[in-house]
Amino acid sequence: MPKLSIGLILPDVLGTYGDDGNALVLRQRAQMRGIQAHIHPIHLGEPIPDDLDLYTLGGGEDTAQILAAKHLLSDGGLTRAASAGRPIFAICAGFQVLGQSFRAGGRIVDGVGLIDATTVTLDKRAIGEVASRPTGVGLTEELTDTLTGFENHMGATLLSGEARPLGTLIRGVGNTDEHGASEIAGDTQQRYAEGVVQGSVIATYMHGPALARNPQLADLLLAKALGMKLAELEPLEIPAIEQLRKERLG
């Protein structure tokens, strides 16, 4: 029987918005397929194993972000896991922390540098439903279902280098508003971007939790962690999830 280890990274500081639920969704969807799955919470100050199968990070406030970035940089475990190609899924503050830099507490803070992104400040808080069409780049090549979530952030996250958007906006603000995107003149892809895909990292501003609202994305992460194609995973029919998606995408 296959086994799966899921790292829940810093739930004590990056757990403000219920994004711990993403790890629970991954475990449940694995177990429903007969896969032994265990969640390994790793708290602030604890070493981060670099040999888990899959990692999740959630959202948090400014002080939490600063603490998280400092720990992740000094520990290095998550960076080694990314270098080994282990899937990492990050939400909101976790998204910003994995970039090159972000603004928190009135200053610019160094990020972990796993994605080529810099977060500045939006003119107005982005709050409400967000939806996008998957770009299908890199790790997300097999992803086809519309992505849905709830955004609540003040960050304008500008992508560069090898970073590519996870989705193209249908609704909401996503990574940045027009003011933020204007820092990269004429970049239409930047203006309508939601989330990021780079290497083994997938990050997004979607709360919800995101993987409860996007089962195909959850299964993609499971498949990558298991070294499989998405199509090789046994399908799951859960009517309640389909009803939720219809309501949110309606």
Short mmCIF file of C-alpha atoms in Angstrom, two decimals:
data_model
loop_
_atom_site.label_atom_id
_atom_site.label_comp_id
_atom_site.label_asym_id
_atom_site.label_seq_id
_atom_site.Cartn_x
_atom_site.Cartn_y
_atom_site.Cartn_z
CA MET A 1 0.00 0.00 0.00
CA PRO A 2 1.44 3.43 -0.95
CA LYS A 3 2.23 5.87 1.86
CA LEU A 4 2.23 9.65 1.81
CA SER A 5 3.80 12.14 4.22
CA ILE A 6 2.33 15.66 4.20
CA GLY A 7 4.27 18.47 5.85
CA LEU A 8 2.09 21.17 7.42
CA ILE A 9 4.57 24.02 7.68
CA LEU A 10 4.34 26.47 10.61
CA PRO A 11 0.61 26.13 11.37
CA ASP A 12 1.22 28.15 14.55
CA VAL A 13 2.11 31.29 12.54
CA LEU A 14 0.78 30.57 9.03
CA GLY A 15 -2.61 29.21 10.05
CA THR A 16 -4.75 32.34 10.43
CA TYR A 17 -7.29 31.72 7.67
CA GLY A 18 -8.05 28.01 8.02
CA ASP A 19 -5.58 27.02 5.30
CA ASP A 20 -4.51 24.06 7.45
CA GLY A 21 -7.57 22.52 5.83
CA ASN A 22 -5.56 21.96 2.66
CA ALA A 23 -3.45 19.31 4.41
CA LEU A 24 -6.65 17.68 5.72
CA VAL A 25 -8.13 17.58 2.21
CA LEU A 26 -4.98 15.96 0.83
CA ARG A 27 -4.98 13.35 3.58
CA GLN A 28 -8.67 12.57 3.14
CA ARG A 29 -8.51 12.26 -0.64
CA ALA A 30 -5.48 9.98 -0.33
CA GLN A 31 -7.12 7.78 2.30
CA MET A 32 -10.30 7.47 0.22
CA ARG A 33 -8.08 5.82 -2.40
CA GLY A 34 -6.52 3.40 0.08
CA ILE A 35 -3.29 5.41 0.43
CA GLN A 36 -1.87 5.73 3.94
CA ALA A 37 -1.41 9.46 4.47
CA HIS A 38 -0.09 11.26 7.55
CA ILE A 39 0.15 14.97 8.33
CA HIS A 40 3.37 16.13 9.98
CA PRO A 41 2.92 19.56 11.64
CA ILE A 42 6.21 21.48 11.85
CA HIS A 43 6.07 24.44 14.24
CA LEU A 44 8.16 27.57 14.57
CA GLY A 45 11.64 26.68 15.81
CA GLU A 46 11.41 23.03 14.74
CA PRO A 47 13.59 21.64 11.93
CA ILE A 48 11.80 21.10 8.62
CA PRO A 49 12.41 17.62 7.20
CA ASP A 50 13.48 17.75 3.57
CA ASP A 51 12.29 14.23 2.75
CA LEU A 52 8.49 14.49 3.12
CA ASP A 53 6.38 13.82 0.03
CA LEU A 54 4.40 17.07 -0.02
CA TYR A 55 4.36 20.41 1.85
CA THR A 56 1.63 22.98 2.55
CA LEU A 57 1.85 26.55 3.89
CA GLY A 58 -1.02 28.86 4.82
CA GLY A 59 -1.80 32.52 5.41
CA GLY A 60 -0.94 34.90 8.24
CA GLU A 61 -0.45 38.50 9.29
CA ASP A 62 2.69 40.67 8.96
CA THR A 63 4.43 39.57 12.15
CA ALA A 64 3.73 35.93 11.34
CA GLN A 65 5.18 36.35 7.86
CA ILE A 66 8.39 37.86 9.21
CA LEU A 67 8.80 35.03 11.73
CA ALA A 68 8.06 32.41 9.08
CA ALA A 69 10.54 33.85 6.57
CA LYS A 70 13.30 34.03 9.18
CA HIS A 71 12.77 30.41 10.22
CA LEU A 72 12.48 29.02 6.70
CA LEU A 73 15.64 30.84 5.60
CA SER A 74 17.74 29.79 8.60
CA ASP A 75 16.50 26.19 8.59
CA GLY A 76 16.84 25.47 4.87
CA GLY A 77 14.78 22.27 4.92
CA LEU A 78 12.04 23.54 2.64
CA THR A 79 14.61 24.89 0.17
CA ARG A 80 16.28 21.47 0.02
CA ALA A 81 12.88 19.83 -0.50
CA ALA A 82 12.16 22.20 -3.40
CA SER A 83 15.57 21.45 -4.92
CA ALA A 84 14.67 17.75 -4.77
CA GLY A 85 11.44 18.46 -6.68
CA ARG A 86 9.05 17.75 -3.81
CA PRO A 87 5.68 19.51 -4.34
CA ILE A 88 5.04 22.61 -2.22
CA PHE A 89 1.63 24.31 -2.03
CA ALA A 90 1.50 27.80 -0.49
CA ILE A 91 -1.39 30.19 0.21
CA CYS A 92 -1.44 34.01 0.52
CA ALA A 93 1.21 34.94 3.12
CA GLY A 94 2.91 31.63 2.37
CA PHE A 95 2.95 32.64 -1.31
CA GLN A 96 4.61 35.96 -0.47
CA VAL A 97 7.14 34.42 1.93
CA LEU A 98 8.40 32.01 -0.75
CA GLY A 99 9.21 34.92 -3.09
CA GLN A 100 12.33 37.07 -3.24
CA SER A 101 10.95 39.78 -0.94
CA PHE A 102 7.70 41.11 0.54
CA ARG A 103 6.53 44.10 2.57
CA ALA A 104 5.50 43.57 6.17
CA GLY A 105 5.61 45.67 9.30
CA GLY A 106 6.41 48.76 7.23
CA ARG A 107 9.60 47.36 5.74
CA ILE A 108 10.91 45.13 2.96
CA VAL A 109 11.65 41.61 4.19
CA ASP A 110 13.77 38.97 2.44
CA GLY A 111 11.77 35.97 1.29
CA VAL A 112 12.90 32.37 0.91
CA GLY A 113 13.56 32.79 -2.81
CA LEU A 114 11.85 29.64 -4.10
CA ILE A 115 9.88 31.69 -6.63
CA ASP A 116 10.84 34.70 -8.73
CA ALA A 117 8.32 37.12 -7.25
CA THR A 118 8.36 40.38 -5.32
CA THR A 119 5.38 41.55 -3.26
CA VAL A 120 4.64 45.26 -2.92
CA THR A 121 1.41 46.86 -1.63
CA LEU A 122 -1.97 47.19 -3.30
CA ASP A 123 -3.76 50.56 -3.26
CA LYS A 124 -6.88 48.84 -1.93
CA ARG A 125 -7.40 45.52 -0.16
CA ALA A 126 -8.43 42.67 -2.46
CA ILE A 127 -11.31 40.86 -0.80
CA GLY A 128 -13.97 38.62 -2.34
CA GLU A 129 -14.42 35.71 -4.70
CA VAL A 130 -11.61 35.01 -7.17
CA ALA A 131 -11.70 32.64 -10.12
CA SER A 132 -9.25 31.85 -12.90
CA ARG A 133 -8.59 29.55 -15.83
CA PRO A 134 -5.52 27.35 -15.26
CA THR A 135 -2.57 28.19 -17.50
CA GLY A 136 -1.39 24.58 -17.56
CA VAL A 137 2.27 25.56 -17.28
CA GLY A 138 5.00 23.41 -15.81
CA LEU A 139 3.84 21.22 -12.94
CA THR A 140 0.19 22.07 -13.72
CA GLU A 141 0.21 20.81 -17.30
CA GLU A 142 -2.68 18.41 -16.62
CA LEU A 143 -4.83 20.97 -14.78
CA THR A 144 -8.01 21.90 -16.70
CA ASP A 145 -10.77 22.77 -14.19
CA THR A 146 -11.59 26.41 -13.40
CA LEU A 147 -9.95 27.50 -10.13
CA THR A 148 -12.04 29.11 -7.40
CA GLY A 149 -11.33 30.64 -4.01
CA PHE A 150 -11.71 33.62 -1.70
CA GLU A 151 -9.00 36.29 -1.64
CA ASN A 152 -8.22 38.66 1.23
CA HIS A 153 -4.88 40.43 0.89
CA MET A 154 -3.02 43.73 0.45
CA GLY A 155 -0.13 42.26 -1.53
CA ALA A 156 0.66 42.99 -5.17
CA THR A 157 2.86 40.06 -6.15
CA LEU A 158 4.85 40.72 -9.32
CA LEU A 159 6.21 37.68 -11.17
CA SER A 160 9.50 37.61 -13.02
CA GLY A 161 12.18 35.18 -14.19
CA GLU A 162 10.90 31.61 -14.33
CA ALA A 163 7.69 32.29 -12.37
CA ARG A 164 4.48 31.77 -14.37
CA PRO A 165 0.86 32.41 -13.35
CA LEU A 166 -1.16 29.49 -12.03
CA GLY A 167 -4.32 30.96 -13.56
CA THR A 168 -5.64 33.74 -15.78
CA LEU A 169 -8.27 35.79 -13.96
CA ILE A 170 -11.97 35.49 -14.67
CA ARG A 171 -13.04 37.28 -11.48
CA GLY A 172 -11.28 39.14 -8.68
CA VAL A 173 -7.92 40.88 -8.30
CA GLY A 174 -5.46 37.99 -8.10
CA ASN A 175 -1.76 38.75 -7.79
CA THR A 176 -2.05 42.46 -8.50
CA ASP A 177 -4.33 45.29 -9.53
CA GLU A 178 -3.64 47.61 -12.46
CA HIS A 179 -1.60 49.93 -10.23
CA GLY A 180 0.70 47.11 -9.15
CA ALA A 181 0.94 45.66 -12.64
CA SER A 182 1.88 49.07 -14.04
CA GLU A 183 5.29 48.59 -12.44
CA ILE A 184 5.92 46.20 -15.33
CA ALA A 185 4.76 48.28 -18.30
CA GLY A 186 2.52 46.58 -20.82
CA ASP A 187 2.66 43.13 -19.20
CA THR A 188 -0.88 41.85 -19.77
CA GLN A 189 0.00 38.43 -18.36
CA GLN A 190 1.02 40.12 -15.10
CA ARG A 191 -2.19 42.12 -14.84
CA TYR A 192 -4.48 39.08 -15.12
CA ALA A 193 -2.32 36.64 -13.19
CA GLU A 194 -3.46 34.58 -10.20
CA GLY A 195 -0.96 32.53 -8.27
CA VAL A 196 2.32 31.12 -9.49
CA VAL A 197 3.93 27.93 -10.74
CA GLN A 198 7.69 27.53 -10.61
CA GLY A 199 9.56 24.26 -10.35
CA SER A 200 7.79 22.13 -7.75
CA VAL A 201 6.03 25.14 -6.14
CA ILE A 202 2.38 26.04 -6.67
CA ALA A 203 1.18 29.13 -4.79
CA THR A 204 -2.03 31.16 -4.83
CA TYR A 205 -4.10 33.80 -3.03
CA MET A 206 -7.09 31.42 -2.91
CA HIS A 207 -8.45 30.65 0.54
CA GLY A 208 -11.42 28.37 0.91
CA PRO A 209 -9.54 26.16 1.77
CA ALA A 210 -8.31 26.11 -1.83
CA LEU A 211 -8.07 22.33 -2.13
CA ALA A 212 -11.60 21.79 -0.81
CA ARG A 213 -12.88 24.05 -3.58
CA ASN A 214 -10.52 22.70 -6.26
CA PRO A 215 -10.41 18.90 -6.05
CA GLN A 216 -8.55 18.52 -9.34
CA LEU A 217 -5.75 20.71 -7.98
CA ALA A 218 -5.65 18.60 -4.81
CA ASP A 219 -5.39 15.43 -6.86
CA LEU A 220 -2.66 16.95 -9.04
CA LEU A 221 -0.57 17.58 -5.92
CA LEU A 222 -1.21 14.04 -4.69
CA ALA A 223 -0.25 12.59 -8.06
CA LYS A 224 2.99 14.57 -8.20
CA ALA A 225 3.85 13.54 -4.63
CA LEU A 226 3.29 9.89 -5.59
CA GLY A 227 5.27 10.17 -8.82
CA MET A 228 2.16 9.58 -10.93
CA LYS A 229 0.19 11.29 -13.66
CA LEU A 230 -3.08 12.92 -12.60
CA ALA A 231 -4.99 10.59 -14.94
CA GLU A 232 -3.56 7.57 -13.10
CA LEU A 233 -5.32 8.47 -9.83
CA GLU A 234 -8.61 6.72 -9.17
CA PRO A 235 -11.45 9.26 -9.65
CA LEU A 236 -13.53 10.27 -6.63
CA GLU A 237 -17.21 11.16 -6.96
CA ILE A 238 -18.23 13.53 -4.14
CA PRO A 239 -21.52 15.30 -5.02
CA ALA A 240 -21.19 17.87 -2.20
CA ILE A 241 -17.95 19.19 -3.70
CA GLU A 242 -19.47 19.47 -7.15
CA GLN A 243 -22.41 21.38 -5.68
CA LEU A 244 -20.03 23.72 -3.85
CA ARG A 245 -18.17 24.43 -7.08
CA LYS A 246 -21.39 25.15 -8.95
CA GLU A 247 -22.43 27.63 -6.26
CA ARG A 248 -19.06 29.39 -6.17
CA LEU A 249 -18.57 29.51 -9.91
CA GLY A 250 -22.24 30.24 -10.65
#
